[in-house]
Each structure stands twice: as structure tokens, then as C-alpha cells.
Amino acid sequence: MFEHIRISFQSIFAHKLRSALTMLGVIIGIAAIIAIVSIIEGQSEALKSSMIGLGNNTINVVYESTDMIRGRGEDHYYYETTSYMAAPPIEEETVEAIRSYPMVNQISLYHESWNTQAYHMTNSSYPQMFGVDETFLELFPIYMVEGRTFRPGEFDSKNQIILISEGARDELFPNGDAVNQLVDLSGIPFRVVGVFSERTEVDWLYGGWSQPKIYVPKGVWPLLEGFDSPTQIAVQATSSDHIQEAGELAAIHLNSDLSPYEMEAAQYTVADMEAIAEEMAEFNRAFALLLGGIASISLLVGGIGVMNIMLVSVTERTREIGIKKALGAKRHVILLQFLTEAVVLTSLGGALGILLGLGGAKVISSFIGMPFIISLPAVIGGLLFSMIVGIIFGFLPSFKASNLQPVDALRYE
């Protein structure tokens, strides 16, 4: 066998250009499959890490109507991850009780509104508005690009100050000078004290979608909306293993404080993010299978190229085959020699395709900001598949070579 492999390499390197062109179809096919699988796996991993715990072991406890809960049933795709109605007042004792659970690290009660209208002079913006406290900024950090963030004593104060995102700044202040300028919110002037980066951790609550945002201190929220009950409740678990459990325990505790009448109207729920992420990952895997099937067409083309070049090789080496047979070489020896050459040829193409596919996946993953994952089953499967292509498409030329008659082969010019 080792002698057959050595002869195969001699034959391949004796015709470098021809061998390279023959391997091209296999290289492209394997590279496409490896790159597709790696990118899809990275996308699935990013999806799961962002959805399960919003990237920081945090889950939203949602207050929604009982009719919505009943209508949704067990369909995970219709679970809400954010509340669209104000929750009843929540006592500080309830918050501390939830925070005391071993699997709960932190809890934040905050406010959110989609219907905000912001104005500066003749410029307008329609951002998401959040009423935040210190724990909110611990759970969903922001990255300041101008000015400052809220100071500790300002969260519960009535100070009319705000933080705006870069998107809101660009819409309200086209010239870029936003810090210490006034913005009109619901007819009330607020002073901008800082500008933060457009993409924030809280965007994961909305599927990674980013839009202009304005943060106001929690204490000033009633001035804008007329109520101080929280609209959103975020619970951070101590580890990724306890995210769902922490959210469900918080929801149970919050529901226990509701009266039967309140429970009939609405209650606290937690979306099963693990189930949603798994369903979406399953979709990604099916999509990868489809794309892999399409990419496999180039492997078929590569296999036909291998068969063609092996038939040419058999024709070129007819006298060599005749001499070997005249010296006593058996049919199976000739068959194995040419079959080995075909397998070595496609295996080299498969190995180069794997390297090219991983390199391409690494570049694409870095460019779009996704984790780069090497799928070991895909790598092993790609190499085995390339060897199978060599066996299938190399068998006919090998069989033809093994069936040549010594006298006819020696007479061949």
C-alpha cells in the first residue's frame, strides 16, 4: 500500500498543473461546504449566547395580558421578551426577596416607551426612551463617546437631564454639538449630559436591532409618562446554567403578590429562550444542509474531472501496465495502484479545500463579528467525502487498467 501511495505522489508531481486543475473542483466543493458549516455554526453559537441571557446571563420577566398567554399556547415563537403594559407597583421587599435567591445576582425594574417624540429646534427624532437606575446600567452597560453618564445621586432625582445615543444625536444635532444642549420631551426641556455608543447590551432584548435611544433618570419618569410603575423587569442569574430558573422563580414570586382579580387580567411570564434558540439553531442547521447540498454539485464536477484525467493516465501508461502484467502483476495490484492514485488526488484536494474553507470562514466571521467555530465533524466528513469521490470516480479507470491484456498493452504505441 505504501508503495502505491509513493507511486501516486510521483505521478501527481510529475504532472503538477494537470493535477492542480483536476483537484480544483474538489477543492472548491470541500471549501464551500466547510465555510458554510463553520459560518452557520458560528451564527448559531452567537444567537444562543445572545438570546439565552442576552449575552450577560440576563432574562426579562414580562408582564402581559392573560388573553395573550392563553392565545399563544405552547408556541415559543410568540413569547414576548419585552412588556408593552405597565406592571402594578412592586414593593422594595419583593425586589429584595427575589434578589436573595441563590441563583439571582441582580434585578432591575426600569421603564421603557416606544412612543417618545424628541425635538431640538426644527429637528426631531422618535427614539426608544428608558427610565433607568444604577442596576440597569450594571446589567446593560453603555459606552460613552461624549460627556458623562448619570452620577449616583441623579437616578432618583427629578433633575431634567438625559443621555442620548449616537443615532438620536445625529437626528437632533446634525452639527454634532449635543452635550449641554436642550431637548424637548413631551413639552418638557431636558439637558443632554452625555452621548453613548449606538449599539448597547439592551439591544439584545430587541433581537439585536438598534434604534435611537434616550435614557432619563428613573426618578423623572412620572414627569414624562404620569406613572412610576415599572414596564420592564430584568433578572440576572449568577451563571448561564440558572438563567431560565432565575427568571421563572422571579415570575412566580411576582405573581404571588397579585390578587386573583389582577391575575385574571395579566400576569408575569418568562419566555423559554433556550427552546427558541434551539429551534432557530435547528433552522440554521437545515439551511446549512441545503447550502451544503448545492455546494456538493462542484464535488460532482470535480469527480468527473478526476475520472477523465485518470482515463487519460491509463491511456498514457498502457505500455507500463503491459510490462507489469508481463512480469506477473495481478489484476488487483493494477486496480489498487490506479485507485490509490485517484484517492490520493482527491484527498489532497479535500485537505486543501478544508484549509481554504476554514480560512474563508475565519475572514468572514471576523468581518461580520461572529465567533469562528471549527466544526470537527465537517472537517472529518469533508476529508472522508473527498476520498469517497476518489474511490467512486476512480474505479472505472482503475478497472479498465486492470483488464488490459499484456500483449495488447505492450503493442500499444
mmCIF file of N, CA and C in Angstrom, residues 157-277:
data_model
loop_
_atom_site.group_PDB
_atom_site.id
_atom_site.type_symbol
_atom_site.label_atom_id
_atom_site.label_comp_id
_atom_site.label_asym_id
_atom_site.label_seq_id
_atom_site.Cartn_x
_atom_site.Cartn_y
_atom_site.Cartn_z
ATOM 1 N N SER A 157 -33.426 61.369 41.361
ATOM 2 C CA SER A 157 -33.728 62.798 41.453
ATOM 3 C C SER A 157 -34.728 63.211 40.374
ATOM 4 N N LYS A 158 -35.177 64.429 40.461
ATOM 5 C CA LYS A 158 -36.083 64.994 39.460
ATOM 6 C C LYS A 158 -35.323 65.850 38.449
ATOM 7 N N ASN A 159 -34.000 65.719 38.435
ATOM 8 C CA ASN A 159 -33.188 66.508 37.502
ATOM 9 C C ASN A 159 -33.568 66.183 36.059
ATOM 10 N N GLN A 160 -33.805 67.207 35.286
ATOM 11 C CA GLN A 160 -34.225 67.027 33.895
ATOM 12 C C GLN A 160 -32.984 66.927 33.004
ATOM 13 N N ILE A 161 -32.334 65.777 33.116
ATOM 14 C CA ILE A 161 -31.125 65.505 32.331
ATOM 15 C C ILE A 161 -31.316 64.185 31.591
ATOM 16 N N ILE A 162 -30.626 64.041 30.468
ATOM 17 C CA ILE A 162 -30.771 62.829 29.667
ATOM 18 C C ILE A 162 -29.419 62.419 29.072
ATOM 19 N N LEU A 163 -29.354 61.120 28.723
ATOM 20 C CA LEU A 163 -28.279 60.586 27.888
ATOM 21 C C LEU A 163 -28.913 60.192 26.566
ATOM 22 N N ILE A 164 -28.233 60.475 25.469
ATOM 23 C CA ILE A 164 -28.772 60.117 24.159
ATOM 24 C C ILE A 164 -27.764 59.248 23.402
ATOM 25 N N SER A 165 -28.284 58.396 22.531
ATOM 26 C CA SER A 165 -27.401 57.549 21.716
ATOM 27 C C SER A 165 -26.884 58.355 20.525
ATOM 28 N N GLU A 166 -25.898 57.787 19.845
ATOM 29 C CA GLU A 166 -25.335 58.471 18.676
ATOM 30 C C GLU A 166 -26.393 58.676 17.595
ATOM 31 N N GLY A 167 -27.314 57.680 17.454
ATOM 32 C CA GLY A 167 -28.368 57.817 16.458
ATOM 33 C C GLY A 167 -29.282 58.991 16.754
ATOM 34 N N ALA A 168 -29.666 59.145 18.034
ATOM 35 C CA ALA A 168 -30.507 60.281 18.426
ATOM 36 C C ALA A 168 -29.748 61.596 18.246
ATOM 37 N N ARG A 169 -28.465 61.602 18.586
ATOM 38 C CA ARG A 169 -27.657 62.820 18.404
ATOM 39 C C ARG A 169 -27.622 63.230 16.933
ATOM 40 N N ASP A 170 -27.416 62.251 16.034
ATOM 41 C CA ASP A 170 -27.318 62.575 14.607
ATOM 42 C C ASP A 170 -28.622 63.146 14.068
ATOM 43 N N GLU A 171 -29.759 62.699 14.623
ATOM 44 C CA GLU A 171 -31.049 63.205 14.148
ATOM 45 C C GLU A 171 -31.388 64.561 14.756
ATOM 46 N N LEU A 172 -31.045 64.756 16.034
ATOM 47 C CA LEU A 172 -31.406 66.004 16.718
ATOM 48 C C LEU A 172 -30.353 67.093 16.555
ATOM 49 N N PHE A 173 -29.096 66.670 16.433
ATOM 50 C CA PHE A 173 -27.990 67.636 16.330
ATOM 51 C C PHE A 173 -27.114 67.275 15.137
ATOM 52 N N PRO A 174 -27.555 67.606 13.937
ATOM 53 C CA PRO A 174 -26.774 67.258 12.737
ATOM 54 C C PRO A 174 -25.350 67.808 12.765
ATOM 55 N N ASN A 175 -25.150 68.923 13.480
ATOM 56 C CA ASN A 175 -23.815 69.516 13.554
ATOM 57 C C ASN A 175 -22.922 68.812 14.569
ATOM 58 N N GLY A 176 -23.509 67.936 15.404
ATOM 59 C CA GLY A 176 -22.723 67.133 16.317
ATOM 60 C C GLY A 176 -22.541 67.685 17.715
ATOM 61 N N ASP A 177 -22.886 68.922 17.984
ATOM 62 C CA ASP A 177 -22.709 69.508 19.317
ATOM 63 C C ASP A 177 -23.957 69.248 20.155
ATOM 64 N N ALA A 178 -23.953 68.183 20.960
ATOM 65 C CA ALA A 178 -25.145 67.794 21.709
ATOM 66 C C ALA A 178 -25.027 68.047 23.207
ATOM 67 N N VAL A 179 -23.844 67.876 23.786
ATOM 68 C CA VAL A 179 -23.681 67.989 25.235
ATOM 69 C C VAL A 179 -24.031 69.402 25.694
ATOM 70 N N ASN A 180 -24.854 69.440 26.766
ATOM 71 C CA ASN A 180 -25.348 70.689 27.383
ATOM 72 C C ASN A 180 -26.397 71.403 26.530
ATOM 73 N N GLN A 181 -26.863 70.772 25.458
ATOM 74 C CA GLN A 181 -27.953 71.330 24.666
ATOM 75 C C GLN A 181 -29.288 70.828 25.231
ATOM 76 N N LEU A 182 -30.376 71.533 24.893
ATOM 77 C CA LEU A 182 -31.703 71.176 25.385
ATOM 78 C C LEU A 182 -32.472 70.357 24.354
ATOM 79 N N VAL A 183 -33.203 69.356 24.849
ATOM 80 C CA VAL A 183 -34.067 68.524 24.009
ATOM 81 C C VAL A 183 -35.460 68.547 24.622
ATOM 82 N N ASP A 184 -36.469 68.719 23.776
ATOM 83 C CA ASP A 184 -37.856 68.761 24.234
ATOM 84 C C ASP A 184 -38.448 67.358 24.206
ATOM 85 N N LEU A 185 -38.878 66.852 25.390
ATOM 86 C CA LEU A 185 -39.558 65.564 25.502
ATOM 87 C C LEU A 185 -40.938 65.801 26.100
ATOM 88 N N SER A 186 -41.980 65.520 25.324
ATOM 89 C CA SER A 186 -43.367 65.729 25.784
ATOM 90 C C SER A 186 -43.579 67.156 26.297
ATOM 91 N N GLY A 187 -42.972 68.104 25.642
ATOM 92 C CA GLY A 187 -43.137 69.505 26.013
ATOM 93 C C GLY A 187 -42.288 69.943 27.189
ATOM 94 N N ILE A 188 -41.408 69.072 27.692
ATOM 95 C CA ILE A 188 -40.567 69.388 28.852
ATOM 96 C C ILE A 188 -39.109 69.435 28.401
ATOM 97 N N PRO A 189 -38.386 70.509 28.742
ATOM 98 C CA PRO A 189 -36.983 70.605 28.311
ATOM 99 C C PRO A 189 -36.066 69.732 29.178
ATOM 100 N N PHE A 190 -35.163 69.013 28.529
ATOM 101 C CA PHE A 190 -34.155 68.198 29.213
ATOM 102 C C PHE A 190 -32.778 68.568 28.662
ATOM 103 N N ARG A 191 -31.791 68.557 29.541
ATOM 104 C CA ARG A 191 -30.424 68.895 29.141
ATOM 105 C C ARG A 191 -29.636 67.613 28.872
ATOM 106 N N VAL A 192 -28.946 67.582 27.744
ATOM 107 C CA VAL A 192 -28.119 66.424 27.378
ATOM 108 C C VAL A 192 -26.800 66.502 28.147
ATOM 109 N N VAL A 193 -26.494 65.448 28.921
ATOM 110 C CA VAL A 193 -25.226 65.433 29.663
ATOM 111 C C VAL A 193 -24.223 64.450 29.065
ATOM 112 N N GLY A 194 -24.675 63.580 28.154
ATOM 113 C CA GLY A 194 -23.748 62.628 27.557
ATOM 114 C C GLY A 194 -24.328 61.933 26.341
ATOM 115 N N VAL A 195 -23.434 61.428 25.493
ATOM 116 C CA VAL A 195 -23.808 60.671 24.300
ATOM 117 C C VAL A 195 -23.122 59.310 24.384
ATOM 118 N N PHE A 196 -23.894 58.227 24.177
ATOM 119 C CA PHE A 196 -23.317 56.890 24.264
ATOM 120 C C PHE A 196 -23.369 56.177 22.916
ATOM 121 N N SER A 197 -22.569 55.120 22.811
ATOM 122 C CA SER A 197 -22.447 54.362 21.574
ATOM 123 C C SER A 197 -23.794 53.805 21.140
ATOM 124 N N GLU A 198 -24.019 53.745 19.829
ATOM 125 C CA GLU A 198 -25.330 53.362 19.298
ATOM 126 C C GLU A 198 -25.726 51.944 19.677
ATOM 127 N N ARG A 199 -24.785 50.978 19.541
ATOM 128 C CA ARG A 199 -25.108 49.599 19.897
ATOM 129 C C ARG A 199 -24.837 49.372 21.374
ATOM 130 N N THR A 200 -25.853 48.914 22.111
ATOM 131 C CA THR A 200 -25.729 48.676 23.546
ATOM 132 C C THR A 200 -26.184 47.265 23.866
ATOM 133 N N GLU A 201 -25.884 46.832 25.095
ATOM 134 C CA GLU A 201 -26.280 45.488 25.520
ATOM 135 C C GLU A 201 -27.790 45.293 25.494
ATOM 136 N N VAL A 202 -28.539 46.367 25.733
ATOM 137 C CA VAL A 202 -30.001 46.235 25.795
ATOM 138 C C VAL A 202 -30.596 45.939 24.421
ATOM 139 N N ASP A 203 -29.822 46.146 23.338
ATOM 140 C CA ASP A 203 -30.337 45.842 22.010
ATOM 141 C C ASP A 203 -30.673 44.374 21.846
ATOM 142 N N TRP A 204 -30.019 43.491 22.631
ATOM 143 C CA TRP A 204 -30.321 42.070 22.520
ATOM 144 C C TRP A 204 -31.757 41.764 22.919
ATOM 145 N N LEU A 205 -32.365 42.649 23.699
ATOM 146 C CA LEU A 205 -33.779 42.453 24.049
ATOM 147 C C LEU A 205 -34.665 42.559 22.823
ATOM 148 N N TYR A 206 -34.180 43.247 21.809
ATOM 149 C CA TYR A 206 -34.987 43.519 20.628
ATOM 150 C C TYR A 206 -34.373 42.847 19.403
ATOM 151 N N GLY A 207 -33.816 41.626 19.621
ATOM 152 C CA GLY A 207 -33.275 40.837 18.525
ATOM 153 C C GLY A 207 -32.019 41.415 17.915
ATOM 154 N N GLY A 208 -31.272 42.219 18.677
ATOM 155 C CA GLY A 208 -30.052 42.811 18.157
ATOM 156 C C GLY A 208 -30.310 44.061 17.324
ATOM 157 N N TRP A 209 -31.592 44.448 17.196
ATOM 158 C CA TRP A 209 -31.945 45.610 16.385
ATOM 159 C C TRP A 209 -31.687 46.882 17.174
ATOM 160 N N SER A 210 -31.031 47.825 16.552
ATOM 161 C CA SER A 210 -30.682 49.064 17.240
ATOM 162 C C SER A 210 -31.440 50.228 16.632
ATOM 163 N N GLN A 211 -31.975 51.104 17.488
ATOM 164 C CA GLN A 211 -32.589 52.336 17.026
ATOM 165 C C GLN A 211 -32.199 53.437 18.006
ATOM 166 N N PRO A 212 -32.401 54.701 17.648
ATOM 167 C CA PRO A 212 -32.018 55.786 18.562
ATOM 168 C C PRO A 212 -32.654 55.603 19.936
ATOM 169 N N LYS A 213 -31.894 55.950 20.974
ATOM 170 C CA LYS A 213 -32.362 55.754 22.359
ATOM 171 C C LYS A 213 -32.086 56.993 23.192
ATOM 172 N N ILE A 214 -32.953 57.193 24.191
ATOM 173 C CA ILE A 214 -32.763 58.254 25.182
ATOM 174 C C ILE A 214 -32.948 57.641 26.560
ATOM 175 N N TYR A 215 -32.012 57.907 27.467
ATOM 176 C CA TYR A 215 -32.098 57.443 28.850
ATOM 177 C C TYR A 215 -32.381 58.639 29.747
ATOM 178 N N VAL A 216 -33.394 58.475 30.597
ATOM 179 C CA VAL A 216 -33.692 59.511 31.598
ATOM 180 C C VAL A 216 -33.570 58.862 32.982
ATOM 181 N N PRO A 217 -33.268 59.641 34.021
ATOM 182 C CA PRO A 217 -33.233 59.055 35.376
ATOM 183 C C PRO A 217 -34.606 58.502 35.750
ATOM 184 N N LYS A 218 -34.604 57.413 36.469
ATOM 185 C CA LYS A 218 -35.852 56.759 36.868
ATOM 186 C C LYS A 218 -36.769 57.703 37.637
ATOM 187 N N GLY A 219 -36.183 58.580 38.431
ATOM 188 C CA GLY A 219 -36.974 59.481 39.264
ATOM 189 C C GLY A 219 -37.785 60.497 38.491
ATOM 190 N N VAL A 220 -37.382 60.785 37.251
ATOM 191 C CA VAL A 220 -38.083 61.805 36.466
ATOM 192 C C VAL A 220 -39.119 61.190 35.522
ATOM 193 N N TRP A 221 -39.196 59.864 35.492
ATOM 194 C CA TRP A 221 -40.136 59.182 34.583
ATOM 195 C C TRP A 221 -41.589 59.618 34.792
ATOM 196 N N PRO A 222 -42.097 59.710 36.030
ATOM 197 C CA PRO A 222 -43.503 60.119 36.202
ATOM 198 C C PRO A 222 -43.809 61.488 35.596
ATOM 199 N N LEU A 223 -42.802 62.352 35.542
ATOM 200 C CA LEU A 223 -42.999 63.672 34.941
ATOM 201 C C LEU A 223 -43.326 63.545 33.452
ATOM 202 N N LEU A 224 -42.775 62.510 32.811
ATOM 203 C CA LEU A 224 -42.968 62.322 31.374
ATOM 204 C C LEU A 224 -44.170 61.455 31.045
ATOM 205 N N GLU A 225 -44.369 60.390 31.818
ATOM 206 C CA GLU A 225 -45.394 59.397 31.479
ATOM 207 C C GLU A 225 -46.578 59.384 32.434
ATOM 208 N N GLY A 226 -46.468 60.045 33.579
ATOM 209 C CA GLY A 226 -47.588 60.127 34.511
ATOM 210 C C GLY A 226 -47.732 58.946 35.451
ATOM 211 N N PHE A 227 -46.803 57.995 35.441
ATOM 212 C CA PHE A 227 -46.852 56.865 36.378
ATOM 213 C C PHE A 227 -45.417 56.438 36.674
ATOM 214 N N ASP A 228 -45.237 55.755 37.794
ATOM 215 C CA ASP A 228 -43.889 55.309 38.140
ATOM 216 C C ASP A 228 -43.774 53.791 38.267
ATOM 217 N N SER A 229 -44.828 53.043 37.887
ATOM 218 C CA SER A 229 -44.744 51.579 37.898
ATOM 219 C C SER A 229 -43.803 51.114 36.787
ATOM 220 N N PRO A 230 -43.001 50.085 37.049
ATOM 221 C CA PRO A 230 -42.055 49.626 36.021
ATOM 222 C C PRO A 230 -42.770 48.980 34.841
ATOM 223 N N THR A 231 -42.209 49.154 33.666
ATOM 224 C CA THR A 231 -42.733 48.459 32.483
ATOM 225 C C THR A 231 -41.886 47.248 32.130
ATOM 226 N N GLN A 232 -40.655 47.203 32.644
ATOM 227 C CA GLN A 232 -39.768 46.083 32.340
ATOM 228 C C GLN A 232 -39.071 45.599 33.611
ATOM 229 N N ILE A 233 -38.830 44.297 33.672
ATOM 230 C CA ILE A 233 -38.131 43.691 34.815
ATOM 231 C C ILE A 233 -37.064 42.762 34.265
ATOM 232 N N ALA A 234 -35.805 43.071 34.537
ATOM 233 C CA ALA A 234 -34.687 42.252 34.072
ATOM 234 C C ALA A 234 -34.056 41.548 35.271
ATOM 235 N N VAL A 235 -33.867 40.248 35.147
ATOM 236 C CA VAL A 235 -33.269 39.437 36.217
ATOM 237 C C VAL A 235 -31.967 38.843 35.693
ATOM 238 N N GLN A 236 -30.899 39.065 36.435
ATOM 239 C CA GLN A 236 -29.599 38.493 36.063
ATOM 240 C C GLN A 236 -29.291 37.300 36.953
ATOM 241 N N ALA A 237 -28.976 36.170 36.337
ATOM 242 C CA ALA A 237 -28.646 34.955 37.085
ATOM 243 C C ALA A 237 -27.159 34.941 37.439
ATOM 244 N N THR A 238 -26.814 34.122 38.419
ATOM 245 C CA THR A 238 -25.422 34.015 38.849
ATOM 246 C C THR A 238 -24.567 33.287 37.821
ATOM 247 N N SER A 239 -25.195 32.426 36.996
ATOM 248 C CA SER A 239 -24.462 31.731 35.944
ATOM 249 C C SER A 239 -25.418 31.424 34.800
ATOM 250 N N SER A 240 -24.843 31.053 33.655
ATOM 251 C CA SER A 240 -25.667 30.762 32.485
ATOM 252 C C SER A 240 -26.541 29.529 32.688
ATOM 253 N N ASP A 241 -26.163 28.661 33.635
ATOM 254 C CA ASP A 241 -26.945 27.449 33.895
ATOM 255 C C ASP A 241 -28.255 27.725 34.623
ATOM 256 N N HIS A 242 -28.376 28.913 35.241
ATOM 257 C CA HIS A 242 -29.550 29.207 36.070
ATOM 258 C C HIS A 242 -30.417 30.340 35.513
ATOM 259 N N ILE A 243 -30.182 30.720 34.257
ATOM 260 C CA ILE A 243 -30.914 31.868 33.697
ATOM 261 C C ILE A 243 -32.413 31.626 33.692
ATOM 262 N N GLN A 244 -32.828 30.509 33.085
ATOM 263 C CA GLN A 244 -34.256 30.224 32.974
ATOM 264 C C GLN A 244 -34.876 30.043 34.353
ATOM 265 N N GLU A 245 -34.172 29.342 35.226
ATOM 266 C CA GLU A 245 -34.690 29.093 36.570
ATOM 267 C C GLU A 245 -34.849 30.395 37.345
ATOM 268 N N ALA A 246 -33.872 31.293 37.242
ATOM 269 C CA ALA A 246 -33.938 32.582 37.946
ATOM 270 C C ALA A 246 -35.132 33.393 37.452
ATOM 271 N N GLY A 247 -35.341 33.422 36.144
ATOM 272 C CA GLY A 247 -36.473 34.161 35.589
ATOM 273 C C GLY A 247 -37.807 33.589 36.015
ATOM 274 N N GLU A 248 -37.915 32.271 35.987
ATOM 275 C CA GLU A 248 -39.182 31.634 36.373
ATOM 276 C C GLU A 248 -39.490 31.828 37.857
ATOM 277 N N LEU A 249 -38.462 31.744 38.713
ATOM 278 C CA LEU A 249 -38.679 31.980 40.146
ATOM 279 C C LEU A 249 -39.122 33.420 40.401
ATOM 280 N N ALA A 250 -38.509 34.364 39.682
ATOM 281 C CA ALA A 250 -38.905 35.762 39.835
ATOM 282 C C ALA A 250 -40.353 35.967 39.405
ATOM 283 N N ALA A 251 -40.742 35.337 38.285
ATOM 284 C CA ALA A 251 -42.122 35.462 37.797
ATOM 285 C C ALA A 251 -43.110 34.869 38.799
ATOM 286 N N ILE A 252 -42.770 33.706 39.373
ATOM 287 C CA ILE A 252 -43.649 33.075 40.370
ATOM 288 C C ILE A 252 -43.807 33.968 41.589
ATOM 289 N N HIS A 253 -42.691 34.550 42.043
ATOM 290 C CA HIS A 253 -42.743 35.420 43.219
ATOM 291 C C HIS A 253 -43.580 36.671 42.939
ATOM 292 N N LEU A 254 -43.383 37.266 41.774
ATOM 293 C CA LEU A 254 -44.148 38.465 41.422
ATOM 294 C C LEU A 254 -45.640 38.143 41.276
ATOM 295 N N ASN A 255 -45.960 37.000 40.688
ATOM 296 C CA ASN A 255 -47.365 36.607 40.532
ATOM 297 C C ASN A 255 -48.031 36.332 41.882
ATOM 298 N N SER A 256 -47.228 35.870 42.859
ATOM 299 C CA SER A 256 -47.797 35.575 44.181
ATOM 300 C C SER A 256 -48.275 36.843 44.889
ATOM 301 N N ASP A 257 -47.759 37.999 44.466
ATOM 302 C CA ASP A 257 -48.187 39.265 45.063
ATOM 303 C C ASP A 257 -49.420 39.842 44.381
ATOM 304 N N LEU A 258 -49.858 39.235 43.276
ATOM 305 C CA LEU A 258 -51.027 39.741 42.565
ATOM 306 C C LEU A 258 -52.303 39.162 43.169
ATOM 307 N N SER A 259 -53.350 39.951 43.160
ATOM 308 C CA SER A 259 -54.653 39.464 43.623
ATOM 309 C C SER A 259 -55.280 38.584 42.546
ATOM 310 N N PRO A 260 -56.259 37.748 42.905
ATOM 311 C CA PRO A 260 -56.921 36.907 41.895
ATOM 312 C C PRO A 260 -57.493 37.733 40.739
ATOM 313 N N TYR A 261 -58.007 38.909 41.060
ATOM 314 C CA TYR A 261 -58.557 39.779 40.008
ATOM 315 C C TYR A 261 -57.453 40.227 39.047
ATOM 316 N N GLU A 262 -56.302 40.637 39.625
ATOM 317 C CA GLU A 262 -55.174 41.066 38.790
ATOM 318 C C GLU A 262 -54.636 39.906 37.952
ATOM 319 N N MET A 263 -54.598 38.702 38.555
ATOM 320 C CA MET A 263 -54.107 37.528 37.831
ATOM 321 C C MET A 263 -55.007 37.172 36.646
ATOM 322 N N GLU A 264 -56.294 37.457 36.784
ATOM 323 C CA GLU A 264 -57.228 37.174 35.696
ATOM 324 C C GLU A 264 -56.981 38.104 34.513
ATOM 325 N N ALA A 265 -56.493 39.313 34.805
ATOM 326 C CA ALA A 265 -56.261 40.300 33.746
ATOM 327 C C ALA A 265 -54.888 40.147 33.108
ATOM 328 N N ALA A 266 -53.865 39.964 33.912
ATOM 329 C CA ALA A 266 -52.492 39.871 33.395
ATOM 330 C C ALA A 266 -51.604 39.203 34.436
ATOM 331 N N GLN A 267 -50.485 38.670 33.986
ATOM 332 C CA GLN A 267 -49.538 38.054 34.907
ATOM 333 C C GLN A 267 -48.129 38.086 34.326
ATOM 334 N N TYR A 268 -47.175 37.733 35.188
ATOM 335 C CA TYR A 268 -45.774 37.753 34.791
ATOM 336 C C TYR A 268 -45.393 36.409 34.157
ATOM 337 N N THR A 269 -44.672 36.480 33.043
ATOM 338 C CA THR A 269 -44.218 35.263 32.357
ATOM 339 C C THR A 269 -42.753 35.434 31.955
ATOM 340 N N VAL A 270 -42.143 34.301 31.610
ATOM 341 C CA VAL A 270 -40.759 34.292 31.127
ATOM 342 C C VAL A 270 -40.723 33.469 29.847
ATOM 343 N N ALA A 271 -40.156 34.028 28.800
ATOM 344 C CA ALA A 271 -40.023 33.277 27.549
ATOM 345 C C ALA A 271 -38.988 32.178 27.718
ATOM 346 N N ASP A 272 -39.258 31.015 27.127
ATOM 347 C CA ASP A 272 -38.308 29.905 27.159
ATOM 348 C C ASP A 272 -37.267 30.156 26.063
ATOM 349 N N MET A 273 -36.248 30.974 26.409
ATOM 350 C CA MET A 273 -35.261 31.390 25.420
ATOM 351 C C MET A 273 -34.431 30.210 24.917
ATOM 352 N N GLU A 274 -34.210 29.217 25.760
ATOM 353 C CA GLU A 274 -33.432 28.055 25.325
ATOM 354 C C GLU A 274 -34.160 27.318 24.199
ATOM 355 N N ALA A 275 -35.479 27.166 24.360
ATOM 356 C CA ALA A 275 -36.264 26.474 23.332
ATOM 357 C C ALA A 275 -36.292 27.285 22.039
ATOM 358 N N ILE A 276 -36.445 28.608 22.168
ATOM 359 C CA ILE A 276 -36.465 29.465 20.978
ATOM 360 C C ILE A 276 -35.129 29.393 20.257
ATOM 361 N N ALA A 277 -34.022 29.512 21.025
ATOM 362 C CA ALA A 277 -32.687 29.473 20.421
ATOM 363 C C ALA A 277 -32.424 28.128 19.759
#
